[in-house]
Amino acid sequence: MPQANAKLNAFPVFVRVEGETVAIVGGGEEALAKARLIGQSSAVLRIIAENAEPELLAFIAQFGASHVAAPYDASQLDGAVMVFAASGDETLDRQVAVDARRSGIPVNAVDRPELCDFFTPALVNRAPVAIAIGTEGAGPVLAQMLRGRIDQMLPPSLGSLATLAASLRGAAEKLLPKGNARRRFWNSFFQGAPAHAVEAGQLSRAHDAAVDLLLSNAPACGHVALVGAGPGAEDLLTLRAHRLLMEADVIVHDALVPEAIVAMGRRDAERLPVGKRKGCHTKSQAEINALLVELGRQGKRVVRLKSGDPLVFGRAGEEMAALRDAGIAYEVVPGVTAAFAAAADFELPLTLRGVSSSMVFTTGHDLKGNSLPDWAKLAISGATVAVYMGRSVAAEVAGRLIEAGLSPDTAVAVVENASLANRRRFHGTLADLPSLEARGDLSGPVMTIIGDAVAGANFERSEPLAAYRTASASVAAEGVQP
């Protein structure tokens, strides 16, 4: 998976070309391909080719392009806003690139990325909407494949809908205050009655529906979505979660949610971190509840982004109660909880026919009392136990379970940073589990899975816990702190 901070070497922009000259040097297939691409715009095409092939001549005649039927000369580039070197001759293309740069004109040399100031994208055209797909020249075939998929996703009516939107932009800016109200109008425009009417080919009805929407004085209603961000990997976020992030006015997120997932929200959405990392709570739960209620009363669309699943150790119950009491609309969007991600990392069956038919999710923090919690009794009877935030309570969990009768040889799987590329996997037995507490090298979230079903996991890419326990004991015996 690409790193979240991967940098583009070529930044995509859209250049105004209406009425401007774009020069193409070349008379063959390469020149024709670029002419067809630029011919989708309102640019003035200048084809510089002493010996143009018949197909290119037919294109020039059909589209009214200017044809310079003479040997190439640098003066032929004068007045152009961009130049394509498409002769197929490396020496000539290189000269064109040098001449264009000397005149301050960006140049693209076909199939010669080292000579290019810019790259031409694969283009999905729904004018005035355009989607450009680039690979910095590395994979034109990949760009075309992506273009085909995106082209199938977008209705042919999208351009007409965008044109109608452009005609209403001035009125929307005049009648609706900047910010939430205006954004709500456009969301309803592009997803509601106007969009449906345009798709049906009823442009007059679409215009009337848009005007009705524009003149509606209904106050904005706040909405809070309690969204599971999953265990960390961006591509484990659900489609619904991604859609809500793109629609959110405010994203309220916990510290364990990776920045790469928060960044998947609308670029201009307000982002409010609320901590909730062990030992570093920037806001109390009561303060978070009050914040969500206040944002909802302001008419904001809020995404409360929680690591894993909101309903599994996510304090969602308290937040839902506060929203209900305040009369704020809300919904819950499930996420992939860390136990499932850890099991997937280990190819571990959480339930196994004839071995384990039940599961327990716990943090292990309820072991402080004298009585054994119900989940511990279930573990002894054969349930698979998933312990969240398990490193700090590992020794206590292991000790109490062994004391209660669970075999010290019961299989254990441990994952740090489940689902992420930098995850670490460990395996062993219940007797090995206490060694986790001494491991200062585990700084990420730790998930521990205990039970007979764990024996069915794939341990090829994991480290034995016992190795660290043995090493620690050896160092300690020599009087050195491990």
CSV table of C-alpha atoms in Angstrom, one decimal:
chain,number,residue,atom,x,y,z
A,1,MET,CA,0.0,0.0,0.0
A,2,PRO,CA,1.4,3.5,-0.8
A,3,GLN,CA,2.5,5.6,2.1
A,4,ALA,CA,0.2,8.3,3.2
A,5,ASN,CA,2.9,10.9,2.6
A,6,ALA,CA,3.8,9.8,-1.0
A,7,LYS,CA,4.6,12.9,-3.1
A,8,LEU,CA,3.6,13.6,-6.7
A,9,ASN,CA,6.4,14.6,-9.0
A,10,ALA,CA,3.9,16.1,-11.5
A,11,PHE,CA,1.0,18.2,-10.0
A,12,PRO,CA,-2.3,18.1,-12.0
A,13,VAL,CA,-3.7,21.4,-13.1
A,14,PHE,CA,-6.3,22.6,-15.7
A,15,VAL,CA,-4.9,25.2,-18.1
A,16,ARG,CA,-7.2,27.7,-19.8
A,17,VAL,CA,-6.9,27.2,-23.5
A,18,GLU,CA,-10.1,28.9,-24.9
A,19,GLY,CA,-9.0,30.8,-28.0
A,20,GLU,CA,-5.3,30.1,-27.2
A,21,THR,CA,-2.9,28.4,-29.6
A,22,VAL,CA,-1.6,24.9,-29.0
A,23,ALA,CA,1.2,23.8,-31.4
A,24,ILE,CA,1.8,20.2,-32.4
A,25,VAL,CA,5.0,19.4,-34.3
A,26,GLY,CA,4.7,16.2,-36.3
A,27,GLY,CA,2.8,14.6,-39.2
A,28,GLY,CA,2.1,11.0,-38.1
A,29,GLU,CA,0.1,8.9,-35.6
A,30,GLU,CA,1.6,10.6,-32.6
A,31,ALA,CA,0.6,14.0,-33.8
A,32,LEU,CA,-2.9,12.8,-34.7
A,33,ALA,CA,-3.4,11.3,-31.2
A,34,LYS,CA,-2.4,14.6,-29.6
A,35,ALA,CA,-4.6,16.6,-32.0
A,36,ARG,CA,-7.6,14.4,-31.2
A,37,LEU,CA,-7.0,15.0,-27.5
A,38,ILE,CA,-6.6,18.8,-27.7
A,39,GLY,CA,-9.4,18.8,-30.2
A,40,GLN,CA,-11.8,18.1,-27.3
A,41,SER,CA,-11.0,21.6,-26.0
A,42,SER,CA,-11.7,25.1,-27.4
A,43,ALA,CA,-8.0,25.7,-28.1
A,44,VAL,CA,-6.8,26.8,-31.6
A,45,LEU,CA,-4.8,24.0,-33.0
A,46,ARG,CA,-1.6,24.7,-35.1
A,47,ILE,CA,-0.2,21.6,-36.8
A,48,ILE,CA,3.4,22.0,-37.9
A,49,ALA,CA,4.1,19.2,-40.4
A,50,GLU,CA,5.9,19.5,-43.8
A,51,ASN,CA,4.6,16.0,-44.8
A,52,ALA,CA,1.4,15.3,-42.9
A,53,GLU,CA,-0.2,11.8,-43.3
A,54,PRO,CA,-3.7,11.5,-44.9
A,55,GLU,CA,-5.5,10.9,-41.6
A,56,LEU,CA,-3.9,14.0,-40.0
A,57,LEU,CA,-4.8,16.0,-43.1
A,58,ALA,CA,-8.4,14.8,-42.8
A,59,PHE,CA,-8.5,15.8,-39.1
A,60,ILE,CA,-7.1,19.3,-40.0
A,61,ALA,CA,-9.9,19.7,-42.6
A,62,GLN,CA,-12.7,18.5,-40.4
A,63,PHE,CA,-11.8,20.6,-37.3
A,64,GLY,CA,-10.5,23.6,-39.1
A,65,ALA,CA,-7.0,23.4,-37.5
A,66,SER,CA,-4.2,25.6,-38.8
A,67,HIS,CA,-1.7,23.7,-40.9
A,68,VAL,CA,1.9,24.9,-41.3
A,69,ALA,CA,3.1,22.8,-44.2
A,70,ALA,CA,6.8,23.7,-44.0
A,71,PRO,CA,10.0,22.4,-42.4
A,72,TYR,CA,10.1,23.0,-38.7
A,73,ASP,CA,11.4,26.4,-37.5
A,74,ALA,CA,11.4,27.7,-33.9
A,75,SER,CA,9.4,30.8,-35.0
A,76,GLN,CA,6.4,28.5,-35.7
A,77,LEU,CA,5.9,28.1,-32.0
A,78,ASP,CA,5.4,31.9,-31.4
A,79,GLY,CA,2.2,32.7,-29.4
A,80,ALA,CA,1.5,29.1,-28.3
A,81,VAL,CA,0.5,28.4,-24.7
A,82,MET,CA,1.8,24.8,-25.0
A,83,VAL,CA,3.7,22.7,-27.4
A,84,PHE,CA,3.7,19.0,-28.3
A,85,ALA,CA,6.8,17.5,-29.9
A,86,ALA,CA,5.2,14.5,-31.7
A,87,SER,CA,7.4,14.0,-34.8
A,88,GLY,CA,8.6,10.5,-33.9
A,89,ASP,CA,12.2,11.8,-34.6
A,90,GLU,CA,14.2,12.0,-31.4
A,91,THR,CA,16.5,14.7,-32.7
A,92,LEU,CA,13.7,16.9,-33.9
A,93,ASP,CA,11.6,16.4,-30.8
A,94,ARG,CA,14.6,17.3,-28.6
A,95,GLN,CA,15.1,20.5,-30.7
A,96,VAL,CA,11.4,21.4,-30.3
A,97,ALA,CA,11.7,21.0,-26.5
A,98,VAL,CA,14.7,23.2,-26.4
A,99,ASP,CA,13.1,25.9,-28.5
A,100,ALA,CA,9.8,25.8,-26.5
A,101,ARG,CA,11.6,26.2,-23.2
A,102,ARG,CA,13.7,29.0,-24.5
A,103,SER,CA,10.5,30.8,-25.3
A,104,GLY,CA,9.0,30.0,-21.9
A,105,ILE,CA,6.4,27.6,-23.4
A,106,PRO,CA,5.6,24.3,-21.6
A,107,VAL,CA,6.4,21.3,-23.8
A,108,ASN,CA,5.4,17.6,-24.0
A,109,ALA,CA,7.5,15.3,-26.0
A,110,VAL,CA,5.6,12.1,-26.9
A,111,ASP,CA,7.1,9.0,-25.4
A,112,ARG,CA,10.1,11.0,-24.1
A,113,PRO,CA,9.3,11.7,-20.4
A,114,GLU,CA,12.8,13.1,-19.8
A,115,LEU,CA,11.9,16.0,-22.2
A,116,CYS,CA,8.5,16.7,-20.8
A,117,ASP,CA,7.5,19.8,-18.7
A,118,PHE,CA,4.0,18.3,-18.4
A,119,PHE,CA,2.2,15.0,-19.2
A,120,THR,CA,-1.1,14.6,-21.0
A,121,PRO,CA,-3.7,12.6,-19.0
A,122,ALA,CA,-6.2,10.0,-20.0
A,123,LEU,CA,-9.3,12.2,-20.2
A,124,VAL,CA,-13.0,11.5,-19.2
A,125,ASN,CA,-14.9,14.3,-20.9
A,126,ARG,CA,-18.3,15.4,-19.6
A,127,ALA,CA,-17.7,19.1,-20.5
A,128,PRO,CA,-17.6,21.3,-18.5
A,129,VAL,CA,-16.7,18.4,-16.2
A,130,ALA,CA,-13.4,16.7,-16.9
A,131,ILE,CA,-11.6,14.0,-15.1
A,132,ALA,CA,-7.9,13.7,-15.9
A,133,ILE,CA,-5.9,10.5,-15.0
A,134,GLY,CA,-2.1,10.7,-15.0
A,135,THR,CA,0.7,8.4,-14.2
A,136,GLU,CA,3.6,10.8,-14.7
A,137,GLY,CA,4.3,9.0,-18.0
A,138,ALA,CA,5.0,5.7,-16.2
A,139,GLY,CA,1.9,3.8,-17.2
A,140,PRO,CA,-0.2,5.1,-20.1
A,141,VAL,CA,-2.0,1.7,-20.4
A,142,LEU,CA,-3.0,1.8,-16.7
A,143,ALA,CA,-4.3,5.4,-17.2
A,144,GLN,CA,-6.5,4.2,-20.1
A,145,MET,CA,-7.8,1.3,-18.0
A,146,LEU,CA,-8.8,3.6,-15.2
A,147,ARG,CA,-10.3,6.0,-17.7
A,148,GLY,CA,-12.6,3.2,-19.0
A,149,ARG,CA,-13.8,2.3,-15.5
A,150,ILE,CA,-14.5,5.9,-14.6
A,151,ASP,CA,-16.2,6.6,-17.9
A,152,GLN,CA,-18.7,3.8,-17.2
A,153,MET,CA,-19.5,5.2,-13.7
A,154,LEU,CA,-20.4,8.7,-14.9
A,155,PRO,CA,-23.8,9.3,-16.6
A,156,PRO,CA,-23.7,11.1,-20.0
A,157,SER,CA,-26.0,13.7,-18.4
A,158,LEU,CA,-23.3,14.9,-16.0
A,159,GLY,CA,-22.2,17.7,-18.3
A,160,SER,CA,-25.7,19.1,-18.6
A,161,LEU,CA,-26.1,19.0,-14.8
A,162,ALA,CA,-22.9,20.9,-14.4
A,163,THR,CA,-24.0,23.5,-17.0
A,164,LEU,CA,-27.2,24.0,-15.1
A,165,ALA,CA,-25.3,24.4,-11.9
A,166,ALA,CA,-23.0,27.0,-13.5
A,167,SER,CA,-26.1,29.0,-14.5
A,168,LEU,CA,-27.4,29.1,-10.9
A,169,ARG,CA,-24.1,29.8,-9.2
A,170,GLY,CA,-24.6,33.6,-9.1
A,171,ALA,CA,-28.1,33.3,-7.7
A,172,ALA,CA,-26.9,30.8,-5.0
A,173,GLU,CA,-24.1,33.1,-3.9
A,174,LYS,CA,-26.6,36.0,-3.7
A,175,LEU,CA,-29.4,34.2,-1.9
A,176,LEU,CA,-27.6,31.8,0.4
A,177,PRO,CA,-25.0,32.7,3.0
A,178,LYS,CA,-21.5,31.2,2.5
A,179,GLY,CA,-20.8,28.0,4.3
A,180,ASN,CA,-23.3,25.4,5.5
A,181,ALA,CA,-26.5,26.6,3.9
A,182,ARG,CA,-24.9,27.0,0.5
A,183,ARG,CA,-23.2,23.6,0.7
A,184,ARG,CA,-26.5,22.0,1.6
A,185,PHE,CA,-28.1,23.5,-1.4
A,186,TRP,CA,-25.4,22.1,-3.8
A,187,ASN,CA,-25.5,18.7,-2.1
A,188,SER,CA,-29.3,18.5,-2.6
A,189,PHE,CA,-28.9,19.9,-6.2
A,190,PHE,CA,-26.4,17.3,-7.3
A,191,GLN,CA,-28.1,14.4,-5.5
A,192,GLY,CA,-31.8,15.3,-5.5
A,193,ALA,CA,-34.6,16.3,-7.8
A,194,PRO,CA,-32.6,18.5,-10.2
A,195,ALA,CA,-30.1,15.7,-10.8
A,196,HIS,CA,-32.8,13.1,-11.3
A,197,ALA,CA,-34.6,15.3,-13.8
A,198,VAL,CA,-31.5,16.0,-15.9
A,199,GLU,CA,-30.7,12.3,-16.0
A,200,ALA,CA,-34.2,11.7,-17.3
A,201,GLY,CA,-33.6,14.3,-20.0
A,202,GLN,CA,-36.1,16.8,-18.5
A,203,LEU,CA,-34.0,19.9,-18.4
A,204,SER,CA,-37.0,22.3,-17.9
A,205,ARG,CA,-38.2,20.3,-14.9
A,206,ALA,CA,-34.6,20.2,-13.6
A,207,HIS,CA,-34.4,24.0,-13.7
A,208,ASP,CA,-37.7,24.4,-11.9
A,209,ALA,CA,-36.7,21.9,-9.2
A,210,ALA,CA,-33.4,23.7,-8.7
A,211,VAL,CA,-35.2,27.1,-8.3
A,212,ASP,CA,-37.6,25.6,-5.8
A,213,LEU,CA,-34.7,24.3,-3.9
A,214,LEU,CA,-32.9,27.6,-4.0
A,215,LEU,CA,-35.9,29.5,-2.7
A,216,SER,CA,-36.6,27.1,0.1
A,217,ASN,CA,-36.2,28.6,3.5
A,218,ALA,CA,-36.1,25.4,5.5
A,219,PRO,CA,-33.5,25.6,8.2
A,220,ALA,CA,-30.5,23.3,8.0
A,221,CYS,CA,-30.9,20.3,10.3
A,222,GLY,CA,-27.8,19.0,12.0
A,223,HIS,CA,-26.8,15.4,11.7
A,224,VAL,CA,-24.1,13.3,13.5
A,225,ALA,CA,-22.7,10.1,12.1
A,226,LEU,CA,-20.8,7.9,14.5
A,227,VAL,CA,-18.4,6.3,12.0
A,228,GLY,CA,-16.1,3.4,12.4
A,229,ALA,CA,-12.7,4.2,10.9
A,230,GLY,CA,-11.6,0.6,11.0
A,231,PRO,CA,-8.3,-0.7,12.4
A,232,GLY,CA,-6.0,1.7,10.5
A,233,ALA,CA,-5.7,0.7,6.8
A,234,GLU,CA,-7.5,3.2,4.6
A,235,ASP,CA,-8.9,0.6,2.2
A,236,LEU,CA,-10.8,-1.1,5.1
A,237,LEU,CA,-13.0,2.0,5.4
A,238,THR,CA,-16.5,1.3,4.3
A,239,LEU,CA,-18.0,3.0,1.2
A,240,ARG,CA,-20.7,4.6,3.4
A,241,ALA,CA,-18.1,5.9,5.8
A,242,HIS,CA,-16.1,7.5,2.9
A,243,ARG,CA,-19.2,9.1,1.5
A,244,LEU,CA,-20.1,10.7,4.8
A,245,LEU,CA,-16.6,11.9,5.2
A,246,MET,CA,-16.9,13.6,1.9
A,247,GLU,CA,-20.1,15.3,2.9
A,248,ALA,CA,-19.0,16.3,6.4
A,249,ASP,CA,-18.8,19.9,7.6
A,250,VAL,CA,-16.9,18.8,10.7
A,251,ILE,CA,-14.8,15.7,11.4
A,252,VAL,CA,-14.4,14.9,15.2
A,253,HIS,CA,-11.7,12.2,15.4
A,254,ASP,CA,-9.9,10.2,18.0
A,255,ALA,CA,-6.1,10.1,18.3
A,256,LEU,CA,-5.9,6.4,17.1
A,257,VAL,CA,-7.5,7.3,13.8
A,258,PRO,CA,-4.6,7.6,11.2
A,259,GLU,CA,-4.2,11.0,9.6
A,260,ALA,CA,-4.5,9.3,6.2
A,261,ILE,CA,-8.1,8.4,7.0
A,262,VAL,CA,-9.0,11.8,8.4
A,263,ALA,CA,-7.6,13.3,5.2
A,264,MET,CA,-10.1,11.3,3.1
A,265,GLY,CA,-12.7,13.8,4.3
A,266,ARG,CA,-13.7,17.0,2.5
A,267,ARG,CA,-10.7,19.2,2.1
A,268,ASP,CA,-12.4,22.2,3.7
A,269,ALA,CA,-14.1,20.3,6.5
A,270,GLU,CA,-13.2,21.4,10.0
A,271,ARG,CA,-11.1,18.8,11.8
A,272,LEU,CA,-11.4,18.5,15.6
A,273,PRO,CA,-9.0,16.1,17.4
A,274,VAL,CA,-10.4,14.9,20.7
A,275,GLY,CA,-7.6,12.7,21.9
A,276,LYS,CA,-8.8,9.6,23.7
A,277,ARG,CA,-5.4,7.9,23.5
A,278,LYS,CA,-4.3,6.0,26.6
A,279,GLY,CA,-2.8,8.4,29.1
A,280,CYS,CA,-3.6,11.5,26.9
A,281,HIS,CA,-7.2,12.5,26.9
A,282,THR,CA,-7.5,16.0,25.5
A,283,LYS,CA,-11.3,16.0,26.1
A,284,SER,CA,-13.4,14.2,28.6
A,285,GLN,CA,-16.2,12.0,27.3
A,286,ALA,CA,-18.7,14.6,28.7
A,287,GLU,CA,-17.0,17.3,26.8
A,288,ILE,CA,-17.1,15.3,23.6
A,289,ASN,CA,-20.8,14.6,24.1
A,290,ALA,CA,-21.4,18.4,24.6
A,291,LEU,CA,-19.4,19.2,21.5
A,292,LEU,CA,-21.4,16.8,19.3
A,293,VAL,CA,-24.7,18.3,20.5
A,294,GLU,CA,-23.5,21.8,20.0
A,295,LEU,CA,-22.3,21.1,16.4
A,296,GLY,CA,-25.6,19.4,15.7
A,297,ARG,CA,-27.6,22.4,17.0
A,298,GLN,CA,-25.6,24.6,14.6
A,299,GLY,CA,-27.0,22.6,11.7
A,300,LYS,CA,-23.6,21.0,10.9
A,301,ARG,CA,-23.1,17.6,9.3
A,302,VAL,CA,-20.7,15.9,11.6
A,303,VAL,CA,-18.7,12.7,11.3
A,304,ARG,CA,-17.6,11.4,14.7
A,305,LEU,CA,-14.7,9.2,13.6
A,306,LYS,CA,-13.7,6.4,15.9
A,307,SER,CA,-11.0,3.8,15.6
A,308,GLY,CA,-12.4,0.3,14.7
A,309,ASP,CA,-16.1,0.0,15.2
A,310,PRO,CA,-18.0,2.7,17.2
A,311,LEU,CA,-20.0,0.1,19.1
A,312,VAL,CA,-17.0,-2.0,20.3
A,313,PHE,CA,-15.3,-0.1,23.2
A,314,GLY,CA,-16.0,3.1,21.4
A,315,ARG,CA,-18.1,4.9,24.0
A,316,ALA,CA,-20.8,5.3,21.3
A,317,GLY,CA,-23.6,4.5,23.8
A,318,GLU,CA,-22.9,7.7,25.8
A,319,GLU,CA,-22.7,9.8,22.7
A,320,MET,CA,-25.9,8.4,21.2
A,321,ALA,CA,-27.7,9.0,24.6
A,322,ALA,CA,-26.6,12.6,24.6
A,323,LEU,CA,-27.7,13.1,21.0
A,324,ARG,CA,-31.1,11.5,21.6
A,325,ASP,CA,-31.7,13.7,24.7
A,326,ALA,CA,-30.8,16.8,22.6
A,327,GLY,CA,-33.0,15.8,19.7
A,328,ILE,CA,-30.1,15.6,17.2
A,329,ALA,CA,-30.4,13.2,14.3
A,330,TYR,CA,-27.7,10.6,14.2
A,331,GLU,CA,-26.7,7.3,12.6
A,332,VAL,CA,-24.1,4.6,13.2
A,333,VAL,CA,-21.8,3.4,10.5
A,334,PRO,CA,-20.0,0.1,11.5
A,335,GLY,CA,-16.3,-0.3,11.0
A,336,VAL,CA,-13.9,-3.3,10.9
A,337,THR,CA,-13.0,-3.8,14.5
A,338,ALA,CA,-9.4,-4.6,15.5
A,339,ALA,CA,-10.2,-8.2,16.5
A,340,PHE,CA,-11.3,-9.0,13.0
A,341,ALA,CA,-8.2,-7.3,11.4
A,342,ALA,CA,-5.9,-9.1,13.8
A,343,ALA,CA,-7.5,-12.4,13.0
A,344,ALA,CA,-7.2,-11.7,9.2
A,345,ASP,CA,-3.5,-10.8,9.7
A,346,PHE,CA,-3.0,-14.2,11.2
A,347,GLU,CA,-5.4,-16.1,8.9
A,348,LEU,CA,-6.9,-17.1,12.2
A,349,PRO,CA,-10.4,-18.6,12.4
A,350,LEU,CA,-12.1,-16.9,15.4
A,351,THR,CA,-14.7,-19.7,15.4
A,352,LEU,CA,-13.7,-23.3,14.5
A,353,ARG,CA,-16.2,-26.1,14.1
A,354,GLY,CA,-15.8,-28.6,16.9
A,355,VAL,CA,-13.3,-26.3,18.8
A,356,SER,CA,-14.9,-22.9,19.4
A,357,SER,CA,-18.3,-21.6,18.6
A,358,SER,CA,-18.4,-18.4,20.6
A,359,MET,CA,-16.3,-15.2,20.9
A,360,VAL,CA,-15.6,-12.7,23.7
A,361,PHE,CA,-14.4,-9.0,23.2
A,362,THR,CA,-12.9,-7.5,26.3
A,363,THR,CA,-10.3,-5.0,27.5
A,364,GLY,CA,-9.3,-7.1,30.4
A,365,HIS,CA,-9.6,-4.1,32.8
A,366,ASP,CA,-12.4,-5.8,34.7
A,367,LEU,CA,-10.1,-8.3,36.3
A,368,LYS,CA,-9.4,-6.0,39.2
A,369,GLY,CA,-12.2,-7.4,41.4
A,370,ASN,CA,-12.0,-10.6,43.4
A,371,SER,CA,-14.7,-12.4,41.3
A,372,LEU,CA,-13.8,-13.8,37.9
A,373,PRO,CA,-15.7,-11.9,35.1
A,374,ASP,CA,-18.2,-13.8,33.0
A,375,TRP,CA,-16.0,-13.6,29.9
A,376,ALA,CA,-13.2,-15.4,31.7
A,377,LYS,CA,-15.6,-18.3,32.5
A,378,LEU,CA,-16.5,-18.4,28.8
A,379,ALA,CA,-12.8,-18.6,27.9
A,380,ILE,CA,-12.4,-21.6,30.2
A,381,SER,CA,-15.4,-23.2,28.5
A,382,GLY,CA,-13.8,-22.9,25.0
A,383,ALA,CA,-14.7,-19.4,23.7
A,384,THR,CA,-12.1,-17.4,21.7
A,385,VAL,CA,-11.1,-14.2,23.6
A,386,ALA,CA,-10.0,-11.0,21.9
A,387,VAL,CA,-8.4,-8.6,24.3
A,388,TYR,CA,-8.3,-5.0,23.2
A,389,MET,CA,-5.4,-2.7,24.5
A,390,GLY,CA,-3.9,-6.0,25.7
A,391,ARG,CA,-0.2,-5.2,26.4
A,392,SER,CA,-0.7,-3.4,29.7
A,393,VAL,CA,-3.0,-6.0,31.2
A,394,ALA,CA,-1.3,-9.1,29.6
A,395,ALA,CA,0.2,-10.5,32.7
A,396,GLU,CA,-3.0,-10.0,34.8
A,397,VAL,CA,-5.1,-11.6,32.1
A,398,ALA,CA,-2.8,-14.6,31.8
A,399,GLY,CA,-2.5,-15.0,35.5
A,400,ARG,CA,-6.2,-14.9,36.3
A,401,LEU,CA,-7.1,-17.3,33.5
A,402,ILE,CA,-4.5,-19.8,34.5
A,403,GLU,CA,-5.5,-19.5,38.1
A,404,ALA,CA,-9.1,-20.1,37.1
A,405,GLY,CA,-8.2,-23.3,35.2
A,406,LEU,CA,-7.4,-22.4,31.6
A,407,SER,CA,-4.4,-24.4,30.5
A,408,PRO,CA,-1.1,-22.5,30.3
A,409,ASP,CA,-0.5,-24.2,26.9
A,410,THR,CA,-3.6,-22.4,25.4
A,411,ALA,CA,-2.6,-20.8,22.1
A,412,VAL,CA,-2.2,-17.0,21.9
A,413,ALA,CA,-1.8,-14.6,18.9
A,414,VAL,CA,-0.7,-11.0,19.3
A,415,VAL,CA,-0.8,-8.3,16.7
A,416,GLU,CA,0.6,-4.7,16.9
A,417,ASN,CA,-0.8,-2.3,14.4
A,418,ALA,CA,-3.3,-4.8,12.9
A,419,SER,CA,-4.1,-4.3,9.2
A,420,LEU,CA,-1.2,-1.8,8.6
A,421,ALA,CA,1.9,-2.5,6.6
A,422,ASN,CA,4.1,-2.1,9.7
A,423,ARG,CA,2.2,-4.7,11.7
A,424,ARG,CA,4.1,-7.1,13.9
A,425,ARG,CA,2.8,-10.6,14.7
A,426,PHE,CA,3.7,-12.8,17.7
A,427,HIS,CA,2.5,-16.2,18.8
A,428,GLY,CA,2.9,-18.4,21.8
A,429,THR,CA,0.9,-19.8,24.7
A,430,LEU,CA,-0.9,-18.2,27.7
A,431,ALA,CA,2.2,-18.8,29.8
A,432,ASP,CA,4.2,-16.6,27.4
A,433,LEU,CA,1.8,-13.7,27.5
A,434,PRO,CA,3.2,-11.8,30.5
A,435,SER,CA,6.3,-11.1,28.4
A,436,LEU,CA,4.3,-8.5,26.5
A,437,GLU,CA,4.3,-6.1,29.4
A,438,ALA,CA,8.1,-5.8,29.4
A,439,ARG,CA,8.2,-5.0,25.6
A,440,GLY,CA,9.0,-1.3,25.3
A,441,ASP,CA,9.4,-1.8,21.5
A,442,LEU,CA,5.6,-2.2,21.1
A,443,SER,CA,4.3,1.4,20.7
A,444,GLY,CA,1.3,0.8,18.5
A,445,PRO,CA,-2.1,-0.6,19.5
A,446,VAL,CA,-1.9,-4.3,20.5
A,447,MET,CA,-4.6,-6.9,20.0
A,448,THR,CA,-4.3,-10.3,21.8
A,449,ILE,CA,-6.4,-13.3,20.8
A,450,ILE,CA,-6.6,-16.3,23.2
A,451,GLY,CA,-8.2,-19.7,22.7
A,452,ASP,CA,-7.9,-23.2,21.2
A,453,ALA,CA,-9.0,-21.8,17.8
A,454,VAL,CA,-5.8,-19.8,17.6
A,455,ALA,CA,-3.9,-23.0,17.0
A,456,GLY,CA,-5.4,-22.9,13.4
A,457,ALA,CA,-3.6,-19.7,12.6
A,458,ASN,CA,-0.7,-19.2,10.1
A,459,PHE,CA,2.4,-18.5,12.2
A,460,GLU,CA,4.9,-18.4,9.3
A,461,ARG,CA,5.2,-14.6,9.5
A,462,SER,CA,5.1,-14.2,13.3
A,463,GLU,CA,7.7,-14.2,16.0
A,464,PRO,CA,7.5,-16.5,19.1
A,465,LEU,CA,6.7,-14.7,22.3
A,466,ALA,CA,8.9,-17.3,24.2
A,467,ALA,CA,12.0,-16.0,22.4
A,468,TYR,CA,11.7,-12.6,24.0
A,469,ARG,CA,10.8,-14.1,27.4
A,470,THR,CA,13.9,-16.3,27.3
A,471,ALA,CA,16.1,-13.4,26.2
A,472,SER,CA,14.8,-11.2,28.9
A,473,ALA,CA,15.4,-13.8,31.5
A,474,SER,CA,18.9,-14.3,30.3
A,475,VAL,CA,19.7,-10.6,30.4
A,476,ALA,CA,18.1,-10.3,33.9
A,477,ALA,CA,20.3,-13.1,35.1
A,478,GLU,CA,23.3,-11.2,34.1
A,479,GLY,CA,22.1,-8.2,36.1
A,480,VAL,CA,21.3,-6.0,33.2
A,481,GLN,CA,17.9,-4.3,32.7
A,482,PRO,CA,16.2,-5.8,29.5
